[in-house]
mmCIF file of C-alpha atoms and ligand atoms in Angstrom:
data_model
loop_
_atom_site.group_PDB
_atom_site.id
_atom_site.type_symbol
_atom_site.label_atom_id
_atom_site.label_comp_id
_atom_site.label_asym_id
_atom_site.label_seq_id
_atom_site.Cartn_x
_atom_site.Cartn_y
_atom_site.Cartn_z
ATOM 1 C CA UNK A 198 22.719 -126.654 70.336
ATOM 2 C CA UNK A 199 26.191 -127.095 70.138
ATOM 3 C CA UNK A 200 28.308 -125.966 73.249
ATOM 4 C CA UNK A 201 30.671 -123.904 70.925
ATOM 5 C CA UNK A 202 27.195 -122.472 69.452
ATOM 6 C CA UNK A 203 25.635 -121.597 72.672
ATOM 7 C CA UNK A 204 28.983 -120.087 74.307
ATOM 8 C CA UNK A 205 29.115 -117.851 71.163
ATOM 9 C CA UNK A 206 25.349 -116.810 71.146
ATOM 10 C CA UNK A 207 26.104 -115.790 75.188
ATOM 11 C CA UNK A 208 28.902 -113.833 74.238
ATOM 12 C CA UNK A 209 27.363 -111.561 71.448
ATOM 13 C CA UNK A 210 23.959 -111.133 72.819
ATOM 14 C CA UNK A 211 24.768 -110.698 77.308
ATOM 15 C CA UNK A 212 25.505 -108.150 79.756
ATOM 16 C CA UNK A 213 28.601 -108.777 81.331
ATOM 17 C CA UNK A 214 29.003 -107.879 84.502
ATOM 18 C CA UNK A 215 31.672 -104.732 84.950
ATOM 19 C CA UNK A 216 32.771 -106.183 88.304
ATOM 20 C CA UNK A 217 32.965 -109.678 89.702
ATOM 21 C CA UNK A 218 33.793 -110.460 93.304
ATOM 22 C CA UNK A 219 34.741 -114.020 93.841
ATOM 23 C CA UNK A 220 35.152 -115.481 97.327
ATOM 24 C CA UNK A 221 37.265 -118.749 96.786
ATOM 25 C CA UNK A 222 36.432 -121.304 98.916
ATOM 26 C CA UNK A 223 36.850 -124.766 99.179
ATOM 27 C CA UNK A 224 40.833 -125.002 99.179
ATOM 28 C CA UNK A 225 41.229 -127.067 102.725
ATOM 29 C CA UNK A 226 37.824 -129.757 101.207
ATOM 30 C CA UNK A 227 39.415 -129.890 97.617
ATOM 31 C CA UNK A 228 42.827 -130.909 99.312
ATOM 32 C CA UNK A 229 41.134 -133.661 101.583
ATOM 33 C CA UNK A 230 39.754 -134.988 99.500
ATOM 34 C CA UNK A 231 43.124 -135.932 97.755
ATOM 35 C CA UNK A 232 44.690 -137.018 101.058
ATOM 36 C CA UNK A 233 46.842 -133.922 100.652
ATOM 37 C CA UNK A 234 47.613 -131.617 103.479
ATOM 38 C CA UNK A 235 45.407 -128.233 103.108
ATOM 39 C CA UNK A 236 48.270 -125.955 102.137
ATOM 40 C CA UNK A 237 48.417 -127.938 98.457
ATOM 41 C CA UNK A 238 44.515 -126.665 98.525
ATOM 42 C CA UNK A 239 45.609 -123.389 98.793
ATOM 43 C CA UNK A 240 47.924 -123.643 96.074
ATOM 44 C CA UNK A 241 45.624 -125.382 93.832
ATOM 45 C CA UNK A 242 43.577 -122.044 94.779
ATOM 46 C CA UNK A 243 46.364 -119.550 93.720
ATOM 47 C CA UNK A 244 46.593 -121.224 90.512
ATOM 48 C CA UNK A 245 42.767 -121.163 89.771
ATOM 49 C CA UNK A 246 42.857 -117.616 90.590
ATOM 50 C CA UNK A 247 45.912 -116.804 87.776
ATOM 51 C CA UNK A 248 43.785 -118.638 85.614
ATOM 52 C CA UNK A 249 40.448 -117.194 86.317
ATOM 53 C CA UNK A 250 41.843 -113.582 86.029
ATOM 54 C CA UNK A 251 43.140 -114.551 82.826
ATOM 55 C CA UNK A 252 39.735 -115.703 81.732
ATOM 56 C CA UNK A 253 38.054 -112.318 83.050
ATOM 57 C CA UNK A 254 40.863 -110.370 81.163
ATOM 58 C CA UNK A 255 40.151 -112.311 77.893
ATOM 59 C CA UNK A 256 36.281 -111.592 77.821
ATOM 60 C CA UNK A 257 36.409 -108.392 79.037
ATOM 61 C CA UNK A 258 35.290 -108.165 82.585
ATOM 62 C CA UNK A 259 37.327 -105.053 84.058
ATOM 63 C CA UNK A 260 37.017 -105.085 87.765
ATOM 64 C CA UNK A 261 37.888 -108.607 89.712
ATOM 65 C CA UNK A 262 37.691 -108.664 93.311
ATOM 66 C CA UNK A 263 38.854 -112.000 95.466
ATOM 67 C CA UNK A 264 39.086 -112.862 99.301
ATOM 68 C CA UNK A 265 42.669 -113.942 99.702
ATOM 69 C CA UNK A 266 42.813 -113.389 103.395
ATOM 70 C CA UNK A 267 39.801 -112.441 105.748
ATOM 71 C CA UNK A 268 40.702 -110.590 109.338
ATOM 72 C CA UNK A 269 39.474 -113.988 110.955
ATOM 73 C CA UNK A 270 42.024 -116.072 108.933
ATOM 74 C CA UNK A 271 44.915 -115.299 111.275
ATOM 75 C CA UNK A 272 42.376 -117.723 113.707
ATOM 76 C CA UNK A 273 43.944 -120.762 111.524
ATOM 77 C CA UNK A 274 46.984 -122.964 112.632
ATOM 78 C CA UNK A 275 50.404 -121.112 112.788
ATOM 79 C CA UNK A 276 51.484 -123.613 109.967
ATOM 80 C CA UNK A 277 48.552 -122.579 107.593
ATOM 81 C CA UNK A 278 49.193 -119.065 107.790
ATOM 82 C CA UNK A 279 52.616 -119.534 107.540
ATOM 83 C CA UNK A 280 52.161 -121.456 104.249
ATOM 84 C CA UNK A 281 49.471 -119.040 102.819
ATOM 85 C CA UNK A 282 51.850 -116.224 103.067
ATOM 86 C CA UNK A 283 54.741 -117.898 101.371
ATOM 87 C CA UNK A 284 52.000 -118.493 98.433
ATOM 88 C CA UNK A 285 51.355 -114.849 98.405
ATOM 89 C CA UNK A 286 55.087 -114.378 98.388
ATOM 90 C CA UNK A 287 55.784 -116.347 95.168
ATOM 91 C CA UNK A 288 52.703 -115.115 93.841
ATOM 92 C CA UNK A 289 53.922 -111.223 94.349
ATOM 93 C CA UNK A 290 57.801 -112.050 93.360
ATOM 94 C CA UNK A 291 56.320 -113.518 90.077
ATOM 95 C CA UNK A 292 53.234 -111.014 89.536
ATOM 96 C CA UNK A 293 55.251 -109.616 86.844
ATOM 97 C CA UNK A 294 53.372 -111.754 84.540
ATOM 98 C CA UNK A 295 50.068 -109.866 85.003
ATOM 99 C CA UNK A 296 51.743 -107.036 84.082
ATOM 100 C CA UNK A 297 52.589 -108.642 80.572
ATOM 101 C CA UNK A 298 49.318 -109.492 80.444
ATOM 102 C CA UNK A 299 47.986 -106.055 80.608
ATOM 103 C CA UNK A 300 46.546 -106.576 84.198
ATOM 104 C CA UNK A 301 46.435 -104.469 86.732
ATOM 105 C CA UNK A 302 47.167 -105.287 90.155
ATOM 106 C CA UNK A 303 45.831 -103.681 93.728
ATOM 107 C CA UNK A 304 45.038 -104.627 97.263
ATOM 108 C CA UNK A 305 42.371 -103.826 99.612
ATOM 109 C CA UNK A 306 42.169 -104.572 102.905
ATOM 110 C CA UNK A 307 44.614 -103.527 106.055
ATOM 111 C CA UNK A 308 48.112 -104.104 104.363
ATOM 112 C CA UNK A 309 49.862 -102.892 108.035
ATOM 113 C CA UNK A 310 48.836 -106.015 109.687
ATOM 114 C CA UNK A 311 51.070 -107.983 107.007
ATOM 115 C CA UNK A 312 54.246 -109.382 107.204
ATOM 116 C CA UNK A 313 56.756 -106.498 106.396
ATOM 117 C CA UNK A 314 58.536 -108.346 103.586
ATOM 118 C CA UNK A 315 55.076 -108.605 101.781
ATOM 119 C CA UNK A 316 54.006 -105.535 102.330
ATOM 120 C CA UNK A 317 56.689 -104.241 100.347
ATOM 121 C CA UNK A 318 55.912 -107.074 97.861
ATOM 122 C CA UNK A 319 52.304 -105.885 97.487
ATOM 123 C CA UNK A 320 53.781 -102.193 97.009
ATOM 124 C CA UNK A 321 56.162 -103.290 94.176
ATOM 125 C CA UNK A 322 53.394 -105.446 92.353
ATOM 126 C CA UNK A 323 50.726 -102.493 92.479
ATOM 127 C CA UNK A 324 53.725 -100.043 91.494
ATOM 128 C CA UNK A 325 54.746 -102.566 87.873
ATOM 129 C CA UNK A 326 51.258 -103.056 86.952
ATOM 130 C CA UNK A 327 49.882 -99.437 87.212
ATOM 131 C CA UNK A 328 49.481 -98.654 83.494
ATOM 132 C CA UNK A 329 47.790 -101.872 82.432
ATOM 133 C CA UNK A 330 44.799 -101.324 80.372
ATOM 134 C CA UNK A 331 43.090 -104.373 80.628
ATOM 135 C CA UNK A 332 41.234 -106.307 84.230
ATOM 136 C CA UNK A 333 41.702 -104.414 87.171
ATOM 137 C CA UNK A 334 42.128 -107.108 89.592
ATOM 138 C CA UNK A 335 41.829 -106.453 93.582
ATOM 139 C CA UNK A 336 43.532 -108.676 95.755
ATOM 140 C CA UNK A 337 41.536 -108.717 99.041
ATOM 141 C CA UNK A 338 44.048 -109.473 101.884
ATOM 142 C CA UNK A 339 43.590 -108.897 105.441
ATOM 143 C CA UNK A 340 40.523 -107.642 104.270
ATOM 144 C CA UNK A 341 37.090 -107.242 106.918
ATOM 145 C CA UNK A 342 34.220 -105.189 105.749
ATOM 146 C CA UNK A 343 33.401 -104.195 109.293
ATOM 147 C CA UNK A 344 37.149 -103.101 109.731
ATOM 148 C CA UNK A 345 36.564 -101.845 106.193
ATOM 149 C CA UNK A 346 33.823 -99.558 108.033
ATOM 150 C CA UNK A 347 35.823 -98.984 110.867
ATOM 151 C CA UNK A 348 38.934 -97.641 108.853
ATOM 152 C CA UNK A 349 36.538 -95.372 106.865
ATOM 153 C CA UNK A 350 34.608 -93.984 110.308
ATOM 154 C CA UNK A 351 38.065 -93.319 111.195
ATOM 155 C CA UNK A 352 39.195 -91.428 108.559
ATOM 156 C CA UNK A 353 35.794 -89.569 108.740
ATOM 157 C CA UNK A 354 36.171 -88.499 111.979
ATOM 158 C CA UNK A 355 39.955 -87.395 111.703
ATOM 159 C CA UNK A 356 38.337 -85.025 108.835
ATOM 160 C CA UNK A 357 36.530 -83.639 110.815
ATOM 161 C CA UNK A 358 33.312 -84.062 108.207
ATOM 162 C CA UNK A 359 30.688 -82.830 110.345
ATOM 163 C CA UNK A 360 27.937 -85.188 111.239
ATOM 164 C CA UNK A 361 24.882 -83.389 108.669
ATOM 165 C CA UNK A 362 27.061 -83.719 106.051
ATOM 166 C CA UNK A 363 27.916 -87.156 106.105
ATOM 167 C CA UNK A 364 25.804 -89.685 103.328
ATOM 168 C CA UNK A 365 26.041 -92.572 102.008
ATOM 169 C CA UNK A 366 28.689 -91.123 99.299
ATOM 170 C CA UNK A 367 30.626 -90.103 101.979
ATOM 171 C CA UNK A 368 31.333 -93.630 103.149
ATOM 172 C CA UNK A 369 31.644 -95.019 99.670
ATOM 173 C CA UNK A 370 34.209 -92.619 99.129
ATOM 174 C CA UNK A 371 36.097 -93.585 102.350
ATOM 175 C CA UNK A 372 36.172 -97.590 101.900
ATOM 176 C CA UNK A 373 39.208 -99.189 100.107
ATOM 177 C CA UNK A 374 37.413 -100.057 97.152
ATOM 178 C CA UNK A 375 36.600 -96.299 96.794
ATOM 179 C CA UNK A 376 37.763 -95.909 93.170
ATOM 180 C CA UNK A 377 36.030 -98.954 91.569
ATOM 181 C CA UNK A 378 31.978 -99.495 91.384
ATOM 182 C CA UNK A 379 29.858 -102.040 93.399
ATOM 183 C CA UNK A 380 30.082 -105.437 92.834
ATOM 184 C CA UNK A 381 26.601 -106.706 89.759
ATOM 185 C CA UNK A 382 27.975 -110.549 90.816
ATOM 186 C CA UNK A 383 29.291 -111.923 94.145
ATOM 187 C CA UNK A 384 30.420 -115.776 93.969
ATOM 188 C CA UNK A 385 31.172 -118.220 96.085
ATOM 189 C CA UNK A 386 31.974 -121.598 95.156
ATOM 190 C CA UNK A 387 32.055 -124.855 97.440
ATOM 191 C CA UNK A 388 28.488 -124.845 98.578
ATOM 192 C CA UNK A 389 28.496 -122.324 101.451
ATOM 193 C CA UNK A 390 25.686 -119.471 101.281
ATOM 194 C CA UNK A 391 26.977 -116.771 103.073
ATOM 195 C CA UNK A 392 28.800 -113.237 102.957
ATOM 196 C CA UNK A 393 31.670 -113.738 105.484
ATOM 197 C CA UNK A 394 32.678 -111.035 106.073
ATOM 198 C CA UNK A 395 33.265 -109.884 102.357
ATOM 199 C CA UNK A 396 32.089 -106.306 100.782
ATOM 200 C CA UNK A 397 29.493 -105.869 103.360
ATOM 201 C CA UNK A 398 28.815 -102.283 102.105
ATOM 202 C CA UNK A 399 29.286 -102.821 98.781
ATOM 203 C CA UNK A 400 27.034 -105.908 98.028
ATOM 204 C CA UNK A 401 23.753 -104.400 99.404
ATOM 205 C CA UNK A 402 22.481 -104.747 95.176
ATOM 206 C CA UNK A 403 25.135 -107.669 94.523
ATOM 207 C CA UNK A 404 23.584 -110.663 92.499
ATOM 208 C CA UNK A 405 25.031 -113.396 94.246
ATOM 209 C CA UNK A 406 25.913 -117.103 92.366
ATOM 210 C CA UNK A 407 26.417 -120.125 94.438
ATOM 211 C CA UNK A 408 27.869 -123.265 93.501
ATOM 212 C CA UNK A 409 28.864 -126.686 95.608
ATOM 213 C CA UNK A 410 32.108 -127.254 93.158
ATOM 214 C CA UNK A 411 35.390 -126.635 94.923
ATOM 215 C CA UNK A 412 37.858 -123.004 94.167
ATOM 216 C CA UNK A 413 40.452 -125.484 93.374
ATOM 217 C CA UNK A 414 37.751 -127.446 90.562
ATOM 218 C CA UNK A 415 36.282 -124.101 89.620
ATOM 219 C CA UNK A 416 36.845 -123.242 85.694
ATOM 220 C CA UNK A 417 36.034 -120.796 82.798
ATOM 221 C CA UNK A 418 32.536 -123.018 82.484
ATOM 222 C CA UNK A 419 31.332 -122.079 86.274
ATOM 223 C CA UNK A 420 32.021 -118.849 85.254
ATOM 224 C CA UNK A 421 30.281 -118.718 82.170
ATOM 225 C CA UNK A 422 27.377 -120.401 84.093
ATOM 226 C CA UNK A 423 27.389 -117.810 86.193
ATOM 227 C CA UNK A 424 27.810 -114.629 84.368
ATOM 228 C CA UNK A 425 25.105 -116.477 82.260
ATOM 229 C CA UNK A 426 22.161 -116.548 85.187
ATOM 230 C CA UNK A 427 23.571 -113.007 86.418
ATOM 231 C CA UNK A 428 21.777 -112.311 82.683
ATOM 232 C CA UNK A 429 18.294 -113.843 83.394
ATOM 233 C CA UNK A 430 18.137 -112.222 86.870
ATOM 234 C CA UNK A 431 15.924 -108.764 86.900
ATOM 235 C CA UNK A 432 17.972 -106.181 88.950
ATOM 236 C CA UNK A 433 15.302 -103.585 90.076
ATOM 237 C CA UNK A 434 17.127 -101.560 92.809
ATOM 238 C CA UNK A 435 14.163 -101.371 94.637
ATOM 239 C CA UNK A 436 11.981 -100.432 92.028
ATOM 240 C CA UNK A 437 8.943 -102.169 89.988
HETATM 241 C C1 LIG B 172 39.306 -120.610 101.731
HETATM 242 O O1 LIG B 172 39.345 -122.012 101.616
HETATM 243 C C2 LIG B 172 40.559 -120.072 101.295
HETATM 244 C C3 LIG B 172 41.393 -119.285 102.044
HETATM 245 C C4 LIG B 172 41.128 -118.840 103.413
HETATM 246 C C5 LIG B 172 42.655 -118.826 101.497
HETATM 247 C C6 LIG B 172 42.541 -118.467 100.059
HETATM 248 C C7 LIG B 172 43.865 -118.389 99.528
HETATM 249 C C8 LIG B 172 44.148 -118.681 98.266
HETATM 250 C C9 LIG B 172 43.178 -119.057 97.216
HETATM 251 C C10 LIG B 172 45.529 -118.542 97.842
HETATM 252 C C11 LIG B 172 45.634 -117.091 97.565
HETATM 253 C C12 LIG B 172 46.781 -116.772 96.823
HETATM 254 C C13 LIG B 172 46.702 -115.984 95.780
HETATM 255 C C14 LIG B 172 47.977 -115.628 95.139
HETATM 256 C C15 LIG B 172 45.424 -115.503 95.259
HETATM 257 P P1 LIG B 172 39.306 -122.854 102.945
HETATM 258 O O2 LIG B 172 40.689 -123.103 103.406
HETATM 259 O O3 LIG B 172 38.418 -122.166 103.935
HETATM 260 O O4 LIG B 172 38.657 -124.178 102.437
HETATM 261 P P2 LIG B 172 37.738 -125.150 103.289
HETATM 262 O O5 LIG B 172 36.492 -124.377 103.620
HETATM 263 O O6 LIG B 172 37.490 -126.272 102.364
HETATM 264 O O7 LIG B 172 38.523 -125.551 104.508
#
């Protein structure tokens, strides 16, 4: 079968996921690899994303989450850092193309521990995109899931909820991605199997796709691939 035949026949007859969480790895590798210093990795990596979130618009996908920045990335050399938030910088001054594009911007994760410049940035971009229609993307930036659960405890406490009354809703209503549902499909790219750090709460039902090609190489066809074998998985919730 033709790839233009088998790409339609997945579009009219799958279940697309309603929210993808993408952890994009691989940026410092793909860079190496090119003799190039790891900051051009993470731009390579800021481009993919555009482009990716594009793709998710187009098909219809309408909640994108992606690790940005973990609470351990401050670990990395002053000069990384520095470089990753002057990406996020441009990024944010030019986000107002996402808004043209229907897409909605937000951010989870502990914006106070961010430079105060792109704090205000992050403000701005959430503030211009707000009526969009179309992908709801979530930027995760300083982002932990344990401080995720720490934040929420907080909050829970300073509410005073007492203790009998507290479920499982009760956190899921506390976290920062309170107002969108669970992740169906967690990826990671660039051949590392694990969750760093990333939706902790939210992925206890994720699918989760793994694949050895580099964020920077990623592309509409990985996607495809896996939004494909998210369809041949059976998601039983603990059932039969
Ligand atoms: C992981 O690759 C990537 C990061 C820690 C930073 C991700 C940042 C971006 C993709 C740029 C974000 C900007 C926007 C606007 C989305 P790595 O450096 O750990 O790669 P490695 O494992 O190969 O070293």
């Amino acid at each position: 079968m033709s790839f233009f035949k088998r790409k339609k026949q997945i579009t009219e007859n799958r279940t697309l996921p309603t929210h993808i969480a993408i952890i994009m790895d691989g940026n410092g590798r793909w860079a190496k690899k090119r003799s190039l210093p790891r900051t051009a990795g993470h731009a390579a990596g800021s481009k993919k994303f555009k482009e990716i979130a594009r793709y998710c618009n187009k098909i219809g996908i309408k909640y994108l989450t992606v690790y940005a920045f973990s609470t351990e990335n401050w670990r990395r050399p002053k000069e990384e850092v520095d470089a990753i938030m002057n990406i996020f910088r441009d990024y944010l001054k030019d986000s107002a193309n996402f808004k043209s594009e229907n897409i909605m911007l937000k951010f989870i994760g502990d914006r106070s521990g961010m430079p105060e410049d792109i704090i205000k940035l992050m403000a701005q971009a959430e503030y211009d995109s707000k009526d969009a229609t179309g992908l709801r993307v979530y930027m995760a930036i300083n982002y932990g899931g344990r401080d995720e659960l720490v934040h929420a405890l907080r909050d829970i406490v300073r509410e005073a909820i007492p203790a009998e009354e507290i479920t499982e809703d009760t956190i899921s209503s506390h976290i920062y991605t309170r107002e969108y549902p669970d992740p169906e499909l967690i990826i990671r790219p660039s051949g590392e199997y694990r969750l760093s750090n990333f939706l902790i709460w939210q992925s206890a039902y994720s699918e989760f796709w793994f694949s050895d090609v580099l964020w920077p190489d990623f592309s509409s066809d990985d996607l495809e691939r896996a939004i494909d074998d998210y369809n041949k998985r059976n998601r039983r919730f603990g059932g039969v």
